[in-house]
Amino acid sequence: MARIEELLLNARYAFRPRKPLLLGRLAAAVLKSYVLRRPPLRYVDFALDFACNLRCEHCFATALVQPGRRRMEVDDYARVARESMALGAVNFSFQGGEPLLFQDLGRTIRACRPGLNVISVTTNGTLLDEDKVSELKGLGVDILTVSLDSSIAEEHDGFRGLPGCFDKTMAGIRLALSGGLRVTLGTVVTHQSLRSAGITGLVRLAAELKLILCLIFPVPAGRWTQNREMLLTLDDLEYIDQLTRSTPYVRTDFQANFGPHGCGAVKEILYLTPYGDVLACPFIHISLGNIFEESVAEIRARALRNRFFAAYHPRCLASTDTEFVDKYLSKTFEAQQRPIRWQDAFPEANDDLP
């Protein structure tokens, strides 16, 4: 019964009668994945800029800032979108920092052909008002992923570094829903917070509002580079597995795949910085290549020869795979400039790992 509810919820988020061409592309992607067993690239995540109006405890944005580097422009986003769509991508996401501060957000979204794709924006929700919601819907935005880290206002405000932001975020969620946008909640969980009243309250809130609550694993990056106490234990991971099986409303990224359960980095997901660096995900600060130098297809093909990215890894590489964190991700911790090059991260071979 839970699986049926999960499928119905997925359909509700994906179904866009105002985007008939998208429905065909989604059907083709699902067919290729399930019948031909060749999951295509599904999701491209753009970090538009790292400016933000909050000061979150776990922020990694400043770790990737590189003043003076060439930045992607609208034409670059359009080219990356074309190349990614040729590889199967049906979902383009925009984040930051806070993307609602990005002045060219509208033109950038339009460059990614919203009539043919699911468009999502990740926001802290504090800048949403009726005009902004209407503008986003008019641009073809389908889903807002709103960061909400506790159902207890004081806890959320403390984590996000701004008193009163919980109330603003909740008001933004209500405006988005009433304005016809789908909403998912993005929630960082740590060993200390996972079973807390604040997280339990969010699980109830998601069920009440019939929203997807996506649990985000803690990563030793940014302000948490030296923090290992917050990492999830095996017992925590088992608790999360039980939780996601008990309700269709609680997910991890592993359950969004076209393909098998596991880490979809590179196989289905790519993340781009404002400088054109292609990363496996926002938390692995290792550049797999740059779109100013190579095509998306070339970068992805090389990355798929890496044993960590070739298969659906059973653990989150950046958070719960100790081999990957200790041997490879740790090289980014003290780097003077991030992301580091893939050649420096994986020196065992020119293109791949044995």
PDB file of N, CA and C in Angstrom, residues 11-106:
ATOM      1  N   ALA A  11       3.488  10.709  -9.260  1.00  0.00           N
ATOM      2  CA  ALA A  11       2.717  11.133 -10.433  1.00  0.00           C
ATOM      3  C   ALA A  11       2.144  12.531 -10.235  1.00  0.00           C
ATOM      4  N   ARG A  12       1.701  12.822  -9.018  1.00  0.00           N
ATOM      5  CA  ARG A  12       1.132  14.149  -8.748  1.00  0.00           C
ATOM      6  C   ARG A  12       2.185  15.241  -8.910  1.00  0.00           C
ATOM      7  N   TYR A  13       3.409  14.959  -8.505  1.00  0.00           N
ATOM      8  CA  TYR A  13       4.477  15.951  -8.651  1.00  0.00           C
ATOM      9  C   TYR A  13       4.906  16.094 -10.109  1.00  0.00           C
ATOM     10  N   ALA A  14       4.888  14.988 -10.858  1.00  0.00           N
ATOM     11  CA  ALA A  14       5.397  15.015 -12.232  1.00  0.00           C
ATOM     12  C   ALA A  14       4.350  15.458 -13.244  1.00  0.00           C
ATOM     13  N   PHE A  15       3.065  15.225 -12.962  1.00  0.00           N
ATOM     14  CA  PHE A  15       2.028  15.496 -13.952  1.00  0.00           C
ATOM     15  C   PHE A  15       1.859  16.995 -14.162  1.00  0.00           C
ATOM     16  N   ARG A  16       2.043  17.437 -15.397  1.00  0.00           N
ATOM     17  CA  ARG A  16       1.934  18.852 -15.745  1.00  0.00           C
ATOM     18  C   ARG A  16       1.064  19.000 -16.990  1.00  0.00           C
ATOM     19  N   PRO A  17      -0.256  19.109 -16.832  1.00  0.00           N
ATOM     20  CA  PRO A  17      -1.119  19.216 -18.018  1.00  0.00           C
ATOM     21  C   PRO A  17      -0.776  20.431 -18.873  1.00  0.00           C
ATOM     22  N   ARG A  18      -0.183  21.468 -18.263  1.00  0.00           N
ATOM     23  CA  ARG A  18       0.178  22.645 -19.055  1.00  0.00           C
ATOM     24  C   ARG A  18       1.496  22.445 -19.809  1.00  0.00           C
ATOM     25  N   LYS A  19       2.113  21.258 -19.648  1.00  0.00           N
ATOM     26  CA  LYS A  19       3.350  20.928 -20.343  1.00  0.00           C
ATOM     27  C   LYS A  19       3.195  19.574 -21.038  1.00  0.00           C
ATOM     28  N   PRO A  20       2.365  19.493 -22.091  1.00  0.00           N
ATOM     29  CA  PRO A  20       2.113  18.191 -22.715  1.00  0.00           C
ATOM     30  C   PRO A  20       3.356  17.541 -23.304  1.00  0.00           C
ATOM     31  N   LEU A  21       4.292  18.342 -23.813  1.00  0.00           N
ATOM     32  CA  LEU A  21       5.504  17.761 -24.394  1.00  0.00           C
ATOM     33  C   LEU A  21       6.398  17.150 -23.316  1.00  0.00           C
ATOM     34  N   LEU A  22       6.339  17.693 -22.121  1.00  0.00           N
ATOM     35  CA  LEU A  22       7.112  17.130 -21.013  1.00  0.00           C
ATOM     36  C   LEU A  22       6.636  15.719 -20.692  1.00  0.00           C
ATOM     37  N   LEU A  23       5.334  15.497 -20.750  1.00  0.00           N
ATOM     38  CA  LEU A  23       4.795  14.183 -20.415  1.00  0.00           C
ATOM     39  C   LEU A  23       5.383  13.105 -21.322  1.00  0.00           C
ATOM     40  N   GLY A  24       5.526  13.436 -22.597  1.00  0.00           N
ATOM     41  CA  GLY A  24       6.117  12.484 -23.525  1.00  0.00           C
ATOM     42  C   GLY A  24       7.573  12.210 -23.216  1.00  0.00           C
ATOM     43  N   ARG A  25       8.300  13.244 -22.840  1.00  0.00           N
ATOM     44  CA  ARG A  25       9.711  13.068 -22.525  1.00  0.00           C
ATOM     45  C   ARG A  25       9.884  12.262 -21.231  1.00  0.00           C
ATOM     46  N   LEU A  26       9.022  12.503 -20.249  1.00  0.00           N
ATOM     47  CA  LEU A  26       9.077  11.712 -19.023  1.00  0.00           C
ATOM     48  C   LEU A  26       8.772  10.243 -19.299  1.00  0.00           C
ATOM     49  N   ALA A  27       7.768   9.999 -20.127  1.00  0.00           N
ATOM     50  CA  ALA A  27       7.405   8.619 -20.454  1.00  0.00           C
ATOM     51  C   ALA A  27       8.560   7.922 -21.165  1.00  0.00           C
ATOM     52  N   ALA A  28       9.223   8.631 -22.066  1.00  0.00           N
ATOM     53  CA  ALA A  28      10.352   8.034 -22.783  1.00  0.00           C
ATOM     54  C   ALA A  28      11.504   7.721 -21.833  1.00  0.00           C
ATOM     55  N   ALA A  29      11.753   8.606 -20.882  1.00  0.00           N
ATOM     56  CA  ALA A  29      12.833   8.378 -19.925  1.00  0.00           C
ATOM     57  C   ALA A  29      12.540   7.170 -19.041  1.00  0.00           C
ATOM     58  N   VAL A  30      11.298   7.065 -18.590  1.00  0.00           N
ATOM     59  CA  VAL A  30      10.917   5.925 -17.752  1.00  0.00           C
ATOM     60  C   VAL A  30      11.016   4.627 -18.552  1.00  0.00           C
ATOM     61  N   LEU A  31      10.548   4.658 -19.807  1.00  0.00           N
ATOM     62  CA  LEU A  31      10.609   3.472 -20.660  1.00  0.00           C
ATOM     63  C   LEU A  31      12.051   3.024 -20.870  1.00  0.00           C
ATOM     64  N   LYS A  32      12.920   3.972 -21.157  1.00  0.00           N
ATOM     65  CA  LYS A  32      14.322   3.634 -21.378  1.00  0.00           C
ATOM     66  C   LYS A  32      14.944   3.034 -20.132  1.00  0.00           C
ATOM     67  N   SER A  33      14.550   3.555 -18.992  1.00  0.00           N
ATOM     68  CA  SER A  33      15.121   3.090 -17.733  1.00  0.00           C
ATOM     69  C   SER A  33      14.632   1.693 -17.367  1.00  0.00           C
ATOM     70  N   TYR A  34      13.326   1.496 -17.428  1.00  0.00           N
ATOM     71  CA  TYR A  34      12.740   0.261 -16.913  1.00  0.00           C
ATOM     72  C   TYR A  34      12.723  -0.874 -17.937  1.00  0.00           C
ATOM     73  N   VAL A  35      12.578  -0.532 -19.217  1.00  0.00           N
ATOM     74  CA  VAL A  35      12.515  -1.568 -20.235  1.00  0.00           C
ATOM     75  C   VAL A  35      13.899  -1.877 -20.792  1.00  0.00           C
ATOM     76  N   LEU A  36      14.624  -0.841 -21.172  1.00  0.00           N
ATOM     77  CA  LEU A  36      15.954  -1.047 -21.734  1.00  0.00           C
ATOM     78  C   LEU A  36      17.029  -1.149 -20.660  1.00  0.00           C
ATOM     79  N   ARG A  37      16.662  -0.812 -19.416  1.00  0.00           N
ATOM     80  CA  ARG A  37      17.596  -0.864 -18.277  1.00  0.00           C
ATOM     81  C   ARG A  37      18.845  -0.009 -18.519  1.00  0.00           C
ATOM     82  N   ARG A  38      18.616   1.165 -19.096  1.00  0.00           N
ATOM     83  CA  ARG A  38      19.697   2.128 -19.304  1.00  0.00           C
ATOM     84  C   ARG A  38      19.231   3.491 -18.796  1.00  0.00           C
ATOM     85  N   PRO A  39      19.282   3.692 -17.488  1.00  0.00           N
ATOM     86  CA  PRO A  39      18.812   4.971 -16.951  1.00  0.00           C
ATOM     87  C   PRO A  39      19.582   6.144 -17.555  1.00  0.00           C
ATOM     88  N   PRO A  40      18.878   7.125 -18.093  1.00  0.00           N
ATOM     89  CA  PRO A  40      19.553   8.285 -18.680  1.00  0.00           C
ATOM     90  C   PRO A  40      19.907   9.317 -17.610  1.00  0.00           C
ATOM     91  N   LEU A  41      20.688  10.295 -18.004  1.00  0.00           N
ATOM     92  CA  LEU A  41      20.842  11.473 -17.163  1.00  0.00           C
ATOM     93  C   LEU A  41      19.448  12.032 -16.915  1.00  0.00           C
ATOM     94  N   ARG A  42      19.146  12.329 -15.662  1.00  0.00           N
ATOM     95  CA  ARG A  42      17.793  12.742 -15.297  1.00  0.00           C
ATOM     96  C   ARG A  42      17.722  14.184 -14.826  1.00  0.00           C
ATOM     97  N   TYR A  43      18.726  14.647 -14.091  1.00  0.00           N
ATOM     98  CA  TYR A  43      18.588  15.858 -13.275  1.00  0.00           C
ATOM     99  C   TYR A  43      19.889  16.656 -13.332  1.00  0.00           C
ATOM    100  N   VAL A  44      19.780  17.924 -13.680  1.00  0.00           N
ATOM    101  CA  VAL A  44      20.942  18.817 -13.678  1.00  0.00           C
ATOM    102  C   VAL A  44      20.656  19.956 -12.714  1.00  0.00           C
ATOM    103  N   ASP A  45      21.572  20.150 -11.787  1.00  0.00           N
ATOM    104  CA  ASP A  45      21.412  21.118 -10.701  1.00  0.00           C
ATOM    105  C   ASP A  45      22.406  22.259 -10.915  1.00  0.00           C
ATOM    106  N   PHE A  46      21.901  23.470 -11.096  1.00  0.00           N
ATOM    107  CA  PHE A  46      22.758  24.635 -11.306  1.00  0.00           C
ATOM    108  C   PHE A  46      22.860  25.455 -10.024  1.00  0.00           C
ATOM    109  N   ALA A  47      24.072  25.706  -9.563  1.00  0.00           N
ATOM    110  CA  ALA A  47      24.285  26.723  -8.528  1.00  0.00           C
ATOM    111  C   ALA A  47      24.495  28.041  -9.256  1.00  0.00           C
ATOM    112  N   LEU A  48      23.519  28.934  -9.180  1.00  0.00           N
ATOM    113  CA  LEU A  48      23.568  30.163  -9.955  1.00  0.00           C
ATOM    114  C   LEU A  48      24.520  31.188  -9.369  1.00  0.00           C
ATOM    115  N   ASP A  49      24.571  31.239  -8.050  1.00  0.00           N
ATOM    116  CA  ASP A  49      25.423  32.185  -7.345  1.00  0.00           C
ATOM    117  C   ASP A  49      25.447  31.737  -5.892  1.00  0.00           C
ATOM    118  N   PHE A  50      26.388  32.254  -5.110  1.00  0.00           N
ATOM    119  CA  PHE A  50      26.477  31.814  -3.726  1.00  0.00           C
ATOM    120  C   PHE A  50      26.046  32.882  -2.726  1.00  0.00           C
ATOM    121  N   ALA A  51      25.526  34.015  -3.223  1.00  0.00           N
ATOM    122  CA  ALA A  51      25.000  35.042  -2.333  1.00  0.00           C
ATOM    123  C   ALA A  51      23.751  34.520  -1.626  1.00  0.00           C
ATOM    124  N   CYS A  52      23.593  34.889  -0.362  1.00  0.00           N
ATOM    125  CA  CYS A  52      22.451  34.401   0.415  1.00  0.00           C
ATOM    126  C   CYS A  52      22.105  35.405   1.506  1.00  0.00           C
ATOM    127  N   ASN A  53      20.849  35.387   1.915  1.00  0.00           N
ATOM    128  CA  ASN A  53      20.391  36.283   2.979  1.00  0.00           C
ATOM    129  C   ASN A  53      20.424  35.612   4.351  1.00  0.00           C
ATOM    130  N   LEU A  54      20.825  34.330   4.401  1.00  0.00           N
ATOM    131  CA  LEU A  54      20.934  33.623   5.680  1.00  0.00           C
ATOM    132  C   LEU A  54      22.382  33.219   5.944  1.00  0.00           C
ATOM    133  N   ARG A  55      22.643  32.737   7.147  1.00  0.00           N
ATOM    134  CA  ARG A  55      23.984  32.301   7.530  1.00  0.00           C
ATOM    135  C   ARG A  55      23.872  30.928   8.175  1.00  0.00           C
ATOM    136  N   CYS A  56      23.661  29.941   7.353  1.00  0.00           N
ATOM    137  CA  CYS A  56      23.346  28.605   7.855  1.00  0.00           C
ATOM    138  C   CYS A  56      24.562  27.923   8.475  1.00  0.00           C
ATOM    139  N   GLU A  57      24.279  27.127   9.483  1.00  0.00           N
ATOM    140  CA  GLU A  57      25.328  26.451  10.240  1.00  0.00           C
ATOM    141  C   GLU A  57      26.186  25.549   9.372  1.00  0.00           C
ATOM    142  N   HIS A  58      25.581  24.905   8.367  1.00  0.00           N
ATOM    143  CA  HIS A  58      26.287  23.918   7.557  1.00  0.00           C
ATOM    144  C   HIS A  58      26.751  24.466   6.214  1.00  0.00           C
ATOM    145  N   CYS A  59      26.673  25.759   5.968  1.00  0.00           N
ATOM    146  CA  CYS A  59      26.873  26.346   4.644  1.00  0.00           C
ATOM    147  C   CYS A  59      28.241  25.985   4.056  1.00  0.00           C
ATOM    148  N   PHE A  60      28.225  25.620   2.764  1.00  0.00           N
ATOM    149  CA  PHE A  60      29.475  25.359   2.059  1.00  0.00           C
ATOM    150  C   PHE A  60      29.677  26.347   0.910  1.00  0.00           C
ATOM    151  N   ALA A  61      28.781  27.312   0.766  1.00  0.00           N
ATOM    152  CA  ALA A  61      28.813  28.203  -0.391  1.00  0.00           C
ATOM    153  C   ALA A  61      30.140  28.948  -0.514  1.00  0.00           C
ATOM    154  N   THR A  62      30.632  29.487   0.582  1.00  0.00           N
ATOM    155  CA  THR A  62      31.865  30.276   0.494  1.00  0.00           C
ATOM    156  C   THR A  62      33.053  29.419   0.094  1.00  0.00           C
ATOM    157  N   ALA A  63      32.964  28.104   0.286  1.00  0.00           N
ATOM    158  CA  ALA A  63      34.070  27.221  -0.075  1.00  0.00           C
ATOM    159  C   ALA A  63      34.278  27.167  -1.581  1.00  0.00           C
ATOM    160  N   LEU A  64      33.249  27.489  -2.355  1.00  0.00           N
ATOM    161  CA  LEU A  64      33.337  27.381  -3.811  1.00  0.00           C
ATOM    162  C   LEU A  64      33.427  28.727  -4.515  1.00  0.00           C
ATOM    163  N   VAL A  65      33.394  29.817  -3.764  1.00  0.00           N
ATOM    164  CA  VAL A  65      33.472  31.145  -4.372  1.00  0.00           C
ATOM    165  C   VAL A  65      34.871  31.382  -4.933  1.00  0.00           C
ATOM    166  N   GLN A  66      34.932  31.839  -6.188  1.00  0.00           N
ATOM    167  CA  GLN A  66      36.216  32.129  -6.829  1.00  0.00           C
ATOM    168  C   GLN A  66      36.101  33.429  -7.625  1.00  0.00           C
ATOM    169  N   PRO A  67      36.276  34.571  -6.952  1.00  0.00           N
ATOM    170  CA  PRO A  67      36.157  35.862  -7.633  1.00  0.00           C
ATOM    171  C   PRO A  67      37.123  35.952  -8.814  1.00  0.00           C
ATOM    172  N   GLY A  68      36.641  36.544  -9.896  1.00  0.00           N
ATOM    173  CA  GLY A  68      37.488  36.755 -11.067  1.00  0.00           C
ATOM    174  C   GLY A  68      37.405  35.667 -12.110  1.00  0.00           C
ATOM    175  N   ARG A  69      36.845  34.510 -11.770  1.00  0.00           N
ATOM    176  CA  ARG A  69      36.728  33.442 -12.763  1.00  0.00           C
ATOM    177  C   ARG A  69      35.590  33.739 -13.731  1.00  0.00           C
ATOM    178  N   ARG A  70      35.718  33.236 -14.931  1.00  0.00           N
ATOM    179  CA  ARG A  70      34.649  33.351 -15.913  1.00  0.00           C
ATOM    180  C   ARG A  70      33.398  32.661 -15.377  1.00  0.00           C
ATOM    181  N   ARG A  71      32.271  33.330 -15.534  1.00  0.00           N
ATOM    182  CA  ARG A  71      31.004  32.795 -15.040  1.00  0.00           C
ATOM    183  C   ARG A  71      30.117  32.400 -16.211  1.00  0.00           C
ATOM    184  N   MET A  72      29.256  31.445 -15.967  1.00  0.00           N
ATOM    185  CA  MET A  72      28.282  31.035 -16.977  1.00  0.00           C
ATOM    186  C   MET A  72      27.294  32.162 -17.241  1.00  0.00           C
ATOM    187  N   GLU A  73      26.953  32.350 -18.501  1.00  0.00           N
ATOM    188  CA  GLU A  73      25.947  33.311 -18.914  1.00  0.00           C
ATOM    189  C   GLU A  73      24.751  32.559 -19.497  1.00  0.00           C
ATOM    190  N   VAL A  74      23.712  33.295 -19.871  1.00  0.00           N
ATOM    191  CA  VAL A  74      22.474  32.665 -20.308  1.00  0.00           C
ATOM    192  C   VAL A  74      22.715  31.707 -21.468  1.00  0.00           C
ATOM    193  N   ASP A  75      23.529  32.111 -22.441  1.00  0.00           N
ATOM    194  CA  ASP A  75      23.814  31.241 -23.584  1.00  0.00           C
ATOM    195  C   ASP A  75      24.507  29.952 -23.144  1.00  0.00           C
ATOM    196  N   ASP A  76      25.335  30.033 -22.118  1.00  0.00           N
ATOM    197  CA  ASP A  76      26.009  28.827 -21.611  1.00  0.00           C
ATOM    198  C   ASP A  76      25.004  27.874 -20.973  1.00  0.00           C
ATOM    199  N   TYR A  77      24.064  28.429 -20.214  1.00  0.00           N
ATOM    200  CA  TYR A  77      23.029  27.579 -19.615  1.00  0.00           C
ATOM    201  C   TYR A  77      22.186  26.915 -20.708  1.00  0.00           C
ATOM    202  N   ALA A  78      21.890  27.654 -21.768  1.00  0.00           N
ATOM    203  CA  ALA A  78      21.104  27.093 -22.864  1.00  0.00           C
ATOM    204  C   ALA A  78      21.851  25.940 -23.533  1.00  0.00           C
ATOM    205  N   ARG A  79      23.154  26.108 -23.734  1.00  0.00           N
ATOM    206  CA  ARG A  79      23.940  25.033 -24.358  1.00  0.00           C
ATOM    207  C   ARG A  79      24.007  23.816 -23.459  1.00  0.00           C
ATOM    208  N   VAL A  80      24.270  24.025 -22.180  1.00  0.00           N
ATOM    209  CA  VAL A  80      24.322  22.897 -21.244  1.00  0.00           C
ATOM    210  C   VAL A  80      22.973  22.182 -21.198  1.00  0.00           C
ATOM    211  N   ALA A  81      21.886  22.941 -21.227  1.00  0.00           N
ATOM    212  CA  ALA A  81      20.557  22.331 -21.225  1.00  0.00           C
ATOM    213  C   ALA A  81      20.358  21.469 -22.471  1.00  0.00           C
ATOM    214  N   ARG A  82      20.755  21.978 -23.649  1.00  0.00           N
ATOM    215  CA  ARG A  82      20.614  21.193 -24.877  1.00  0.00           C
ATOM    216  C   ARG A  82      21.422  19.899 -24.792  1.00  0.00           C
ATOM    217  N   GLU A  83      22.660  20.017 -24.360  1.00  0.00           N
ATOM    218  CA  GLU A  83      23.522  18.839 -24.272  1.00  0.00           C
ATOM    219  C   GLU A  83      22.993  17.840 -23.244  1.00  0.00           C
ATOM    220  N   SER A  84      22.477  18.348 -22.136  1.00  0.00           N
ATOM    221  CA  SER A  84      21.950  17.471 -21.081  1.00  0.00           C
ATOM    222  C   SER A  84      20.665  16.794 -21.532  1.00  0.00           C
ATOM    223  N   MET A  85      19.808  17.527 -22.230  1.00  0.00           N
ATOM    224  CA  MET A  85      18.572  16.934 -22.740  1.00  0.00           C
ATOM    225  C   MET A  85      18.881  15.832 -23.749  1.00  0.00           C
ATOM    226  N   ALA A  86      19.933  15.997 -24.536  1.00  0.00           N
ATOM    227  CA  ALA A  86      20.325  14.953 -25.482  1.00  0.00           C
ATOM    228  C   ALA A  86      20.751  13.679 -24.752  1.00  0.00           C
ATOM    229  N   LEU A  87      21.186  13.837 -23.513  1.00  0.00           N
ATOM    230  CA  LEU A  87      21.565  12.684 -22.690  1.00  0.00           C
ATOM    231  C   LEU A  87      20.392  12.157 -21.873  1.00  0.00           C
ATOM    232  N   GLY A  88      19.228  12.814 -21.997  1.00  0.00           N
ATOM    233  CA  GLY A  88      18.026  12.331 -21.334  1.00  0.00           C
ATOM    234  C   GLY A  88      17.476  13.206 -20.239  1.00  0.00           C
ATOM    235  N   ALA A  89      18.151  14.279 -19.865  1.00  0.00           N
ATOM    236  CA  ALA A  89      17.727  15.093 -18.718  1.00  0.00           C
ATOM    237  C   ALA A  89      16.320  15.647 -18.925  1.00  0.00           C
ATOM    238  N   VAL A  90      15.499  15.551 -17.863  1.00  0.00           N
ATOM    239  CA  VAL A  90      14.123  16.055 -17.900  1.00  0.00           C
ATOM    240  C   VAL A  90      13.840  17.012 -16.744  1.00  0.00           C
ATOM    241  N   ASN A  91      14.852  17.265 -15.905  1.00  0.00           N
ATOM    242  CA  ASN A  91      14.650  18.110 -14.725  1.00  0.00           C
ATOM    243  C   ASN A  91      15.851  19.023 -14.561  1.00  0.00           C
ATOM    244  N   PHE A  92      15.604  20.325 -14.543  1.00  0.00           N
ATOM    245  CA  PHE A  92      16.649  21.304 -14.282  1.00  0.00           C
ATOM    246  C   PHE A  92      16.296  22.051 -13.004  1.00  0.00           C
ATOM    247  N   SER A  93      17.275  22.106 -12.105  1.00  0.00           N
ATOM    248  CA  SER A  93      17.057  22.712 -10.795  1.00  0.00           C
ATOM    249  C   SER A  93      18.008  23.879 -10.607  1.00  0.00           C
ATOM    250  N   PHE A  94      17.550  24.872  -9.859  1.00  0.00           N
ATOM    251  CA  PHE A  94      18.332  26.083  -9.642  1.00  0.00           C
ATOM    252  C   PHE A  94      18.447  26.343  -8.151  1.00  0.00           C
ATOM    253  N   GLN A  95      19.684  26.493  -7.706  1.00  0.00           N
ATOM    254  CA  GLN A  95      19.919  26.768  -6.298  1.00  0.00           C
ATOM    255  C   GLN A  95      21.011  27.799  -6.151  1.00  0.00           C
ATOM    256  N   GLY A  96      21.476  28.027  -4.904  1.00  0.00           N
ATOM    257  CA  GLY A  96      22.511  29.010  -4.651  1.00  0.00           C
ATOM    258  C   GLY A  96      23.502  28.475  -3.650  1.00  0.00           C
ATOM    259  N   GLY A  97      23.789  29.283  -2.611  1.00  0.00           N
ATOM    260  CA  GLY A  97      23.153  30.502  -2.190  1.00  0.00           C
ATOM    261  C   GLY A  97      21.629  30.466  -2.242  1.00  0.00           C
ATOM    262  N   GLU A  98      21.090  31.653  -2.335  1.00  0.00           N
ATOM    263  CA  GLU A  98      19.642  31.821  -2.450  1.00  0.00           C
ATOM    264  C   GLU A  98      19.322  32.273  -3.877  1.00  0.00           C
ATOM    265  N   PRO A  99      18.748  31.404  -4.714  1.00  0.00           N
ATOM    266  CA  PRO A  99      18.555  31.747  -6.128  1.00  0.00           C
ATOM    267  C   PRO A  99      17.593  32.893  -6.366  1.00  0.00           C
ATOM    268  N   LEU A 100      16.701  33.183  -5.409  1.00  0.00           N
ATOM    269  CA  LEU A 100      15.774  34.295  -5.613  1.00  0.00           C
ATOM    270  C   LEU A 100      16.480  35.643  -5.557  1.00  0.00           C
ATOM    271  N   LEU A 101      17.751  35.658  -5.146  1.00  0.00           N
ATOM    272  CA  LEU A 101      18.552  36.880  -5.192  1.00  0.00           C
ATOM    273  C   LEU A 101      19.241  37.068  -6.548  1.00  0.00           C
ATOM    274  N   PHE A 102      19.230  36.032  -7.379  1.00  0.00           N
ATOM    275  CA  PHE A 102      19.945  36.051  -8.654  1.00  0.00           C
ATOM    276  C   PHE A 102      19.153  36.872  -9.664  1.00  0.00           C
ATOM    277  N   GLN A 103      19.744  37.938 -10.158  1.00  0.00           N
ATOM    278  CA  GLN A 103      18.992  38.892 -10.965  1.00  0.00           C
ATOM    279  C   GLN A 103      18.601  38.352 -12.331  1.00  0.00           C
ATOM    280  N   ASP A 104      19.344  37.394 -12.856  1.00  0.00           N
ATOM    281  CA  ASP A 104      19.035  36.850 -14.175  1.00  0.00           C
ATOM    282  C   ASP A 104      18.323  35.513 -14.082  1.00  0.00           C
ATOM    283  N   LEU A 105      17.607  35.281 -12.982  1.00  0.00           N
ATOM    284  CA  LEU A 105      16.952  33.987 -12.781  1.00  0.00           C
ATOM    285  C   LEU A 105      15.952  33.684 -13.894  1.00  0.00           C
ATOM    286  N   GLY A 106      15.136  34.659 -14.266  1.00  0.00           N
ATOM    287  CA  GLY A 106      14.101  34.425 -15.266  1.00  0.00           C
ATOM    288  C   GLY A 106      14.677  34.001 -16.602  1.00  0.00           C
TER     289      GLY A 106
END
